[in-house]
Amino acid sequence: MERKMISDTIERLSFRYGILMALALAGFFFLMKAFGLEHNLELRAFNLVILISFVLMAIKDFKKRKSNKLSYLKGLGLGILTTIVGTVSFAIMVVFYLSVVNPSFMGVIQNLEPFGDFLNPLLVGFTIIIEGMASGCLATYGIMQFFKPSRVLASAEVHD
């Protein structure tokens, strides 16, 4: 009983899904690298699909564990916390990759970006966090529009 209650917390679920999100983002990054597509910035849009998927999975999992009861603010908190864990973890991996594993790739990024002369690995990591948080907050807000209690109740009344 005690184990189930601990695993149901927002913090635990957001950490679990955030780490899985970071691993999926890293996997996609290395997959792009393996196929020589790391220069194609348009493929970064798929990162948004990954982010939305993991936020949605975290919210659905929490709702299922709580007998289909999910308050709007708890859902927002779960989505935002999942985004924080995922984007910060992924940004740390990218900073490590650009600083230690493959510093020459930082030069490639500097050549591709308009303000590339001003970029360094930490600034790239900070940019990833800002982009990820903005996307995650908007995605969570959008997802929670479908899970908020007033929408569910209104839908049930229409079908009765």
Coordinates of N, CA and C in Angstrom, one line a residue:
M1 N 0.8 -1.2 0.0 CA 0.0 0.0 0.0 C 0.9 1.3 0.0
E2 N 1.9 1.3 0.9 CA 2.8 2.4 1.0 C 3.5 2.7 -0.3
R3 N 4.0 1.6 -0.9 CA 4.7 1.7 -2.2 C 3.9 2.3 -3.3
K4 N 2.6 1.9 -3.4 CA 1.7 2.4 -4.4 C 1.5 3.9 -4.3
M5 N 1.3 4.4 -3.0 CA 1.1 5.8 -2.8 C 2.3 6.6 -3.1
I6 N 3.5 6.1 -2.8 CA 4.7 6.9 -3.2 C 4.9 7.0 -4.7
S7 N 4.6 5.9 -5.4 CA 4.8 5.9 -6.9 C 3.8 6.8 -7.6
D8 N 2.7 7.2 -6.9 CA 1.6 7.9 -7.5 C 1.8 9.4 -7.4
T9 N 2.9 9.9 -6.8 CA 3.0 11.3 -6.6 C 3.4 12.0 -8.0
I10 N 3.0 13.3 -8.0 CA 3.3 14.1 -9.2 C 4.8 14.2 -9.5
E11 N 5.5 14.3 -8.4 CA 7.0 14.5 -8.5 C 7.6 13.2 -9.1
R12 N 7.2 12.0 -8.6 CA 7.8 10.8 -9.1 C 7.4 10.6 -10.6
L13 N 6.1 10.8 -10.9 CA 5.7 10.6 -12.3 C 6.4 11.6 -13.3
S14 N 6.5 12.8 -12.8 CA 7.2 13.8 -13.7 C 8.6 13.5 -13.9
F15 N 9.3 13.0 -12.8 CA 10.7 12.6 -13.0 C 10.8 11.5 -13.9
R16 N 10.0 10.4 -13.8 CA 10.0 9.3 -14.6 C 9.8 9.6 -16.1
Y17 N 8.7 10.4 -16.4 CA 8.4 10.7 -17.7 C 9.4 11.8 -18.3
G18 N 9.9 12.7 -17.4 CA 10.9 13.6 -17.9 C 12.2 13.0 -18.3
I19 N 12.6 12.0 -17.5 CA 13.9 11.3 -17.9 C 13.6 10.5 -19.2
L20 N 12.5 9.9 -19.3 CA 12.2 9.1 -20.5 C 12.1 10.1 -21.7
M21 N 11.6 11.3 -21.5 CA 11.6 12.3 -22.6 C 13.0 12.7 -23.0
A22 N 13.8 12.9 -22.0 CA 15.2 13.3 -22.3 C 15.9 12.2 -23.1
L23 N 15.7 10.9 -22.7 CA 16.3 9.8 -23.4 C 15.8 9.7 -24.8
A24 N 14.5 10.0 -25.0 CA 13.9 10.0 -26.4 C 14.5 11.1 -27.2
L25 N 14.6 12.3 -26.6 CA 15.2 13.4 -27.3 C 16.7 13.1 -27.7
A26 N 17.4 12.5 -26.7 CA 18.8 12.2 -27.0 C 18.9 11.1 -28.1
G27 N 18.0 10.1 -28.0 CA 18.0 9.1 -29.0 C 17.7 9.6 -30.4
F28 N 16.8 10.5 -30.5 CA 16.5 11.2 -31.8 C 17.7 12.0 -32.3
F29 N 18.3 12.7 -31.4 CA 19.5 13.5 -31.7 C 20.6 12.6 -32.3
F30 N 20.9 11.4 -31.6 CA 21.9 10.5 -32.1 C 21.5 9.8 -33.3
L31 N 20.2 9.6 -33.5 CA 19.7 9.0 -34.8 C 20.0 9.9 -35.9
M32 N 19.6 11.2 -35.7 CA 19.9 12.2 -36.8 C 21.4 12.2 -37.1
K33 N 22.2 12.2 -36.0 CA 23.7 12.2 -36.2 C 24.2 11.0 -37.0
A34 N 23.6 9.8 -36.7 CA 24.0 8.6 -37.4 C 23.7 8.6 -38.9
F35 N 22.6 9.3 -39.2 CA 22.2 9.4 -40.6 C 22.7 10.7 -41.3
G36 N 23.5 11.5 -40.6 CA 24.1 12.7 -41.1 C 23.1 13.8 -41.3
L37 N 22.1 13.8 -40.5 CA 21.0 14.8 -40.7 C 21.0 15.9 -39.6
E38 N 22.1 15.9 -38.8 CA 22.2 16.8 -37.6 C 22.2 18.3 -38.1
H39 N 22.5 18.5 -39.3 CA 22.6 19.9 -39.9 C 21.2 20.4 -40.3
N40 N 20.2 19.5 -40.4 CA 18.9 19.8 -40.9 C 18.1 20.3 -39.7
L41 N 18.0 21.6 -39.6 CA 17.3 22.2 -38.4 C 15.8 22.0 -38.4
E42 N 15.2 21.7 -39.6 CA 13.8 21.5 -39.7 C 13.4 20.2 -39.0
L43 N 14.2 19.3 -38.9 CA 13.9 18.0 -38.2 C 13.8 18.2 -36.7
R44 N 14.3 19.3 -36.2 CA 14.1 19.6 -34.7 C 12.7 19.8 -34.4
A45 N 11.8 20.0 -35.3 CA 10.4 20.1 -35.0 C 9.8 18.8 -34.5
F46 N 10.5 17.7 -34.8 CA 10.0 16.4 -34.2 C 10.3 16.4 -32.7
N47 N 11.2 17.2 -32.2 CA 11.4 17.3 -30.7 C 10.1 17.7 -30.0
L48 N 9.3 18.6 -30.7 CA 8.0 19.0 -30.1 C 7.0 17.8 -30.0
V49 N 7.0 16.9 -31.0 CA 6.2 15.7 -31.0 C 6.6 14.9 -29.8
I50 N 7.9 14.7 -29.6 CA 8.4 13.9 -28.5 C 7.9 14.5 -27.2
L51 N 8.1 15.8 -27.0 CA 7.8 16.5 -25.8 C 6.3 16.4 -25.5
I52 N 5.4 16.6 -26.5 CA 4.0 16.5 -26.3 C 3.6 15.1 -25.9
S53 N 4.2 14.1 -26.6 CA 3.9 12.7 -26.3 C 4.1 12.4 -24.8
F54 N 5.3 12.8 -24.3 CA 5.6 12.4 -22.9 C 4.8 13.2 -21.9
V55 N 4.5 14.4 -22.2 CA 3.6 15.2 -21.3 C 2.2 14.5 -21.3
L56 N 1.7 14.2 -22.4 CA 0.4 13.5 -22.5 C 0.4 12.2 -21.8
M57 N 1.5 11.4 -22.0 CA 1.5 10.1 -21.3 C 1.6 10.3 -19.8
A58 N 2.3 11.3 -19.3 CA 2.4 11.5 -17.9 C 1.0 11.9 -17.3
I59 N 0.3 12.8 -18.0 CA -1.0 13.2 -17.5 C -2.0 12.0 -17.5
K60 N -2.0 11.3 -18.6 CA -2.9 10.1 -18.7 C -2.6 9.1 -17.6
D61 N -1.3 8.8 -17.4 CA -0.9 7.9 -16.4 C -1.3 8.3 -15.0
F62 N -1.1 9.6 -14.7 CA -1.5 10.1 -13.4 C -3.0 10.0 -13.2
K63 N -3.8 10.4 -14.2 CA -5.2 10.3 -14.2 C -5.7 8.9 -14.0
K64 N -5.1 7.9 -14.6 CA -5.4 6.5 -14.5 C -5.2 6.0 -13.1
R65 N -4.0 6.4 -12.5 CA -3.6 6.0 -11.2 C -4.6 6.6 -10.1
K66 N -5.2 7.8 -10.4 CA -6.0 8.4 -9.5 C -7.5 8.2 -9.8
S67 N -7.8 7.0 -10.3 CA -9.2 6.6 -10.6 C -9.9 7.7 -11.5
N68 N -9.2 8.1 -12.5 CA -9.8 9.0 -13.5 C -10.1 10.4 -12.9
K69 N -9.5 10.8 -11.8 CA -9.7 12.1 -11.2 C -8.5 12.9 -11.4
L70 N -8.6 14.0 -12.0 CA -7.4 14.9 -12.2 C -7.9 16.3 -12.1
S71 N -7.3 17.0 -11.2 CA -7.6 18.5 -11.1 C -6.8 19.2 -12.1
Y72 N -7.4 20.3 -12.6 CA -6.7 21.1 -13.6 C -5.3 21.6 -13.2
L73 N -5.2 22.1 -12.0 CA -3.9 22.6 -11.6 C -2.9 21.5 -11.4
K74 N -3.3 20.4 -10.9 CA -2.4 19.2 -10.7 C -1.9 18.8 -12.1
G75 N -2.8 18.8 -13.1 CA -2.4 18.4 -14.4 C -1.4 19.4 -15.0
L76 N -1.7 20.7 -14.8 CA -0.7 21.7 -15.3 C 0.6 21.5 -14.6
G77 N 0.6 21.3 -13.3 CA 1.9 21.1 -12.6 C 2.6 19.9 -13.1
L78 N 1.9 18.8 -13.3 CA 2.6 17.6 -13.8 C 3.2 17.8 -15.1
G79 N 2.5 18.4 -16.0 CA 3.0 18.7 -17.4 C 4.2 19.6 -17.4
I80 N 4.1 20.6 -16.6 CA 5.3 21.6 -16.5 C 6.5 21.0 -15.9
L81 N 6.3 20.2 -14.8 CA 7.4 19.6 -14.1 C 8.0 18.5 -15.0
T82 N 7.2 17.8 -15.7 CA 7.8 16.8 -16.7 C 8.6 17.5 -17.7
T83 N 8.1 18.6 -18.2 CA 8.9 19.4 -19.2 C 10.2 19.9 -18.6
I84 N 10.2 20.4 -17.4 CA 11.4 20.9 -16.8 C 12.4 19.8 -16.7
V85 N 12.0 18.6 -16.1 CA 13.0 17.5 -16.0 C 13.5 17.1 -17.3
G86 N 12.6 16.9 -18.3 CA 13.1 16.5 -19.6 C 14.0 17.4 -20.4
T87 N 13.6 18.7 -20.4 CA 14.4 19.7 -21.1 C 15.7 20.0 -20.5
V88 N 15.7 20.1 -19.1 CA 17.0 20.4 -18.4 C 17.9 19.2 -18.6
S89 N 17.4 18.0 -18.5 CA 18.3 16.8 -18.6 C 18.8 16.7 -20.0
F90 N 18.0 17.0 -21.0 CA 18.5 16.9 -22.4 C 19.5 18.0 -22.7
A91 N 19.3 19.2 -22.1 CA 20.2 20.3 -22.3 C 21.6 20.0 -21.7
I92 N 21.6 19.4 -20.5 CA 22.8 19.0 -19.9 C 23.6 18.0 -20.8
M93 N 22.8 17.0 -21.4 CA 23.5 16.1 -22.3 C 24.1 16.8 -23.5
V94 N 23.3 17.8 -24.1 CA 23.8 18.5 -25.2 C 25.1 19.3 -24.9
V95 N 25.0 20.0 -23.7 CA 26.2 20.8 -23.3 C 27.4 19.9 -23.1
F96 N 27.2 18.7 -22.5 CA 28.3 17.7 -22.4 C 28.8 17.3 -23.7
Y97 N 27.9 17.0 -24.6 CA 28.3 16.5 -26.0 C 29.1 17.6 -26.7
L98 N 28.6 18.8 -26.7 CA 29.3 19.9 -27.4 C 30.6 20.3 -26.7
S99 N 30.7 20.1 -25.4 CA 31.9 20.5 -24.7 C 33.0 19.4 -24.7
V100 N 32.6 18.2 -24.5 CA 33.6 17.1 -24.2 C 33.6 16.1 -25.4
V101 N 32.5 15.6 -25.8 CA 32.4 14.5 -26.7 C 32.8 14.9 -28.1
N102 N 32.2 16.0 -28.6 CA 32.4 16.4 -30.0 C 32.4 17.9 -30.1
P103 N 33.5 18.6 -29.6 CA 33.6 20.0 -29.7 C 33.5 20.6 -31.1
S104 N 33.9 19.8 -32.1 CA 33.9 20.3 -33.4 C 32.5 20.6 -33.9
F105 N 31.5 19.9 -33.4 CA 30.2 20.1 -33.8 C 29.7 21.5 -33.4
M106 N 30.3 22.0 -32.3 CA 29.9 23.4 -31.9 C 30.3 24.4 -33.0
G107 N 31.4 24.1 -33.7 CA 31.8 25.0 -34.9 C 30.8 24.9 -36.0
V108 N 30.2 23.7 -36.2 CA 29.2 23.5 -37.3 C 28.0 24.3 -36.9
I109 N 27.6 24.3 -35.6 CA 26.4 25.0 -35.2 C 26.7 26.5 -35.4
Q110 N 27.9 27.0 -35.0 CA 28.2 28.4 -35.1 C 28.1 28.8 -36.6
N111 N 28.5 28.0 -37.5 CA 28.5 28.3 -38.9 C 27.0 28.4 -39.5
L112 N 26.2 27.5 -38.9 CA 24.8 27.5 -39.4 C 23.9 28.6 -38.9
E113 N 24.1 29.0 -37.7 CA 23.3 30.0 -37.0 C 23.6 31.4 -37.4
P114 N 22.6 32.3 -37.5 CA 22.9 33.7 -37.9 C 23.8 34.4 -36.9
F115 N 23.6 34.1 -35.6 CA 24.4 34.8 -34.5 C 25.4 33.7 -34.0
G116 N 25.9 32.8 -34.8 CA 26.7 31.7 -34.4 C 28.0 32.2 -33.7
D117 N 28.5 33.3 -34.1 CA 29.8 33.8 -33.4 C 29.7 34.0 -31.9
F118 N 28.4 34.2 -31.5 CA 28.2 34.5 -30.1 C 27.8 33.2 -29.3
L119 N 27.7 32.1 -30.0 CA 27.2 30.9 -29.3 C 28.4 30.1 -28.6
N120 N 28.1 29.5 -27.5 CA 29.0 28.5 -26.9 C 28.1 27.4 -26.4
P121 N 28.7 26.3 -25.9 CA 27.8 25.2 -25.4 C 26.8 25.5 -24.3
L122 N 27.2 26.4 -23.4 CA 26.3 26.8 -22.3 C 25.1 27.6 -22.9
L123 N 25.3 28.4 -23.8 CA 24.3 29.2 -24.4 C 23.3 28.3 -25.2
V124 N 23.9 27.3 -25.9 CA 23.1 26.4 -26.6 C 22.2 25.6 -25.7
G125 N 22.7 25.2 -24.5 CA 21.9 24.5 -23.5 C 20.9 25.4 -22.9
F126 N 21.2 26.6 -22.7 CA 20.2 27.6 -22.2 C 19.1 27.8 -23.2
T127 N 19.4 27.9 -24.5 CA 18.4 28.0 -25.5 C 17.5 26.8 -25.6
I128 N 18.1 25.6 -25.4 CA 17.3 24.4 -25.4 C 16.3 24.5 -24.3
I129 N 16.7 24.9 -23.1 CA 15.8 25.0 -21.9 C 14.7 26.0 -22.2
I130 N 15.0 27.2 -22.7 CA 14.0 28.2 -23.0 C 13.0 27.7 -24.0
E131 N 13.5 27.1 -25.1 CA 12.6 26.6 -26.2 C 11.7 25.5 -25.6
G132 N 12.3 24.6 -24.9 CA 11.6 23.4 -24.3 C 10.6 23.9 -23.3
M133 N 10.9 24.8 -22.5 CA 9.9 25.3 -21.5 C 8.8 26.0 -22.1
A134 N 9.0 26.8 -23.1 CA 7.9 27.5 -23.8 C 7.0 26.5 -24.5
S135 N 7.6 25.6 -25.2 CA 6.8 24.6 -25.9 C 6.1 23.7 -24.9
G136 N 6.7 23.3 -23.8 CA 6.1 22.4 -22.8 C 4.9 23.1 -22.1
C137 N 5.1 24.4 -21.8 CA 4.0 25.1 -21.1 C 2.8 25.2 -22.0
L138 N 3.0 25.6 -23.3 CA 1.9 25.7 -24.3 C 1.3 24.3 -24.5
A139 N 2.1 23.3 -24.6 CA 1.6 22.0 -24.9 C 0.8 21.5 -23.7
T140 N 1.3 21.7 -22.5 CA 0.5 21.3 -21.3 C -0.8 22.0 -21.2
Y141 N -0.8 23.3 -21.5 CA -2.0 24.1 -21.4 C -3.0 23.5 -22.5
G142 N -2.6 23.2 -23.7 CA -3.4 22.7 -24.7 C -4.0 21.3 -24.3
I143 N -3.1 20.5 -23.8 CA -3.5 19.1 -23.4 C -4.6 19.2 -22.3
M144 N -4.3 20.1 -21.3 CA -5.2 20.2 -20.2 C -6.6 20.7 -20.5
Q145 N -6.7 21.3 -21.7 CA -8.1 21.8 -22.1 C -9.0 20.6 -22.4
F146 N -8.4 19.4 -22.7 CA -9.2 18.2 -23.0 C -9.4 17.4 -21.7
F147 N -8.6 17.7 -20.6 CA -8.7 16.9 -19.4 C -9.4 17.7 -18.3
K148 N -9.7 19.0 -18.5 CA -10.3 19.7 -17.4 C -11.7 19.2 -17.0
P149 N -12.0 19.2 -15.8 CA -13.3 18.6 -15.3 C -14.5 19.2 -16.0
S150 N -14.6 20.5 -16.2 CA -15.8 21.1 -16.8 C -16.0 20.6 -18.2
R151 N -15.0 20.3 -19.0 CA -15.1 19.7 -20.3 C -15.6 18.3 -20.2
V152 N -15.1 17.5 -19.3 CA -15.6 16.1 -19.2 C -17.0 16.1 -18.7
L153 N -17.4 16.9 -17.8 CA -18.8 16.9 -17.3 C -19.7 17.4 -18.5
A154 N -19.3 18.4 -19.2 CA -20.2 18.9 -20.3 C -20.4 17.8 -21.4
S155 N -19.3 17.1 -21.6 CA -19.4 16.0 -22.6 C -20.3 14.9 -22.2
A156 N -20.3 14.6 -20.9 CA -21.1 13.5 -20.3 C -22.6 14.0 -20.4
E157 N -22.9 15.2 -20.2 CA -24.3 15.7 -20.2 C -24.8 15.7 -21.6
V158 N -24.0 15.9 -22.6 CA -24.5 15.9 -24.0 C -24.8 14.5 -24.5
H159 N -24.1 13.5 -24.0 CA -24.3 12.2 -24.4 C -25.4 11.5 -23.7
D160 N -25.9 12.0 -22.6 CA -27.0 11.4 -21.8 C -28.3 11.5 -22.4

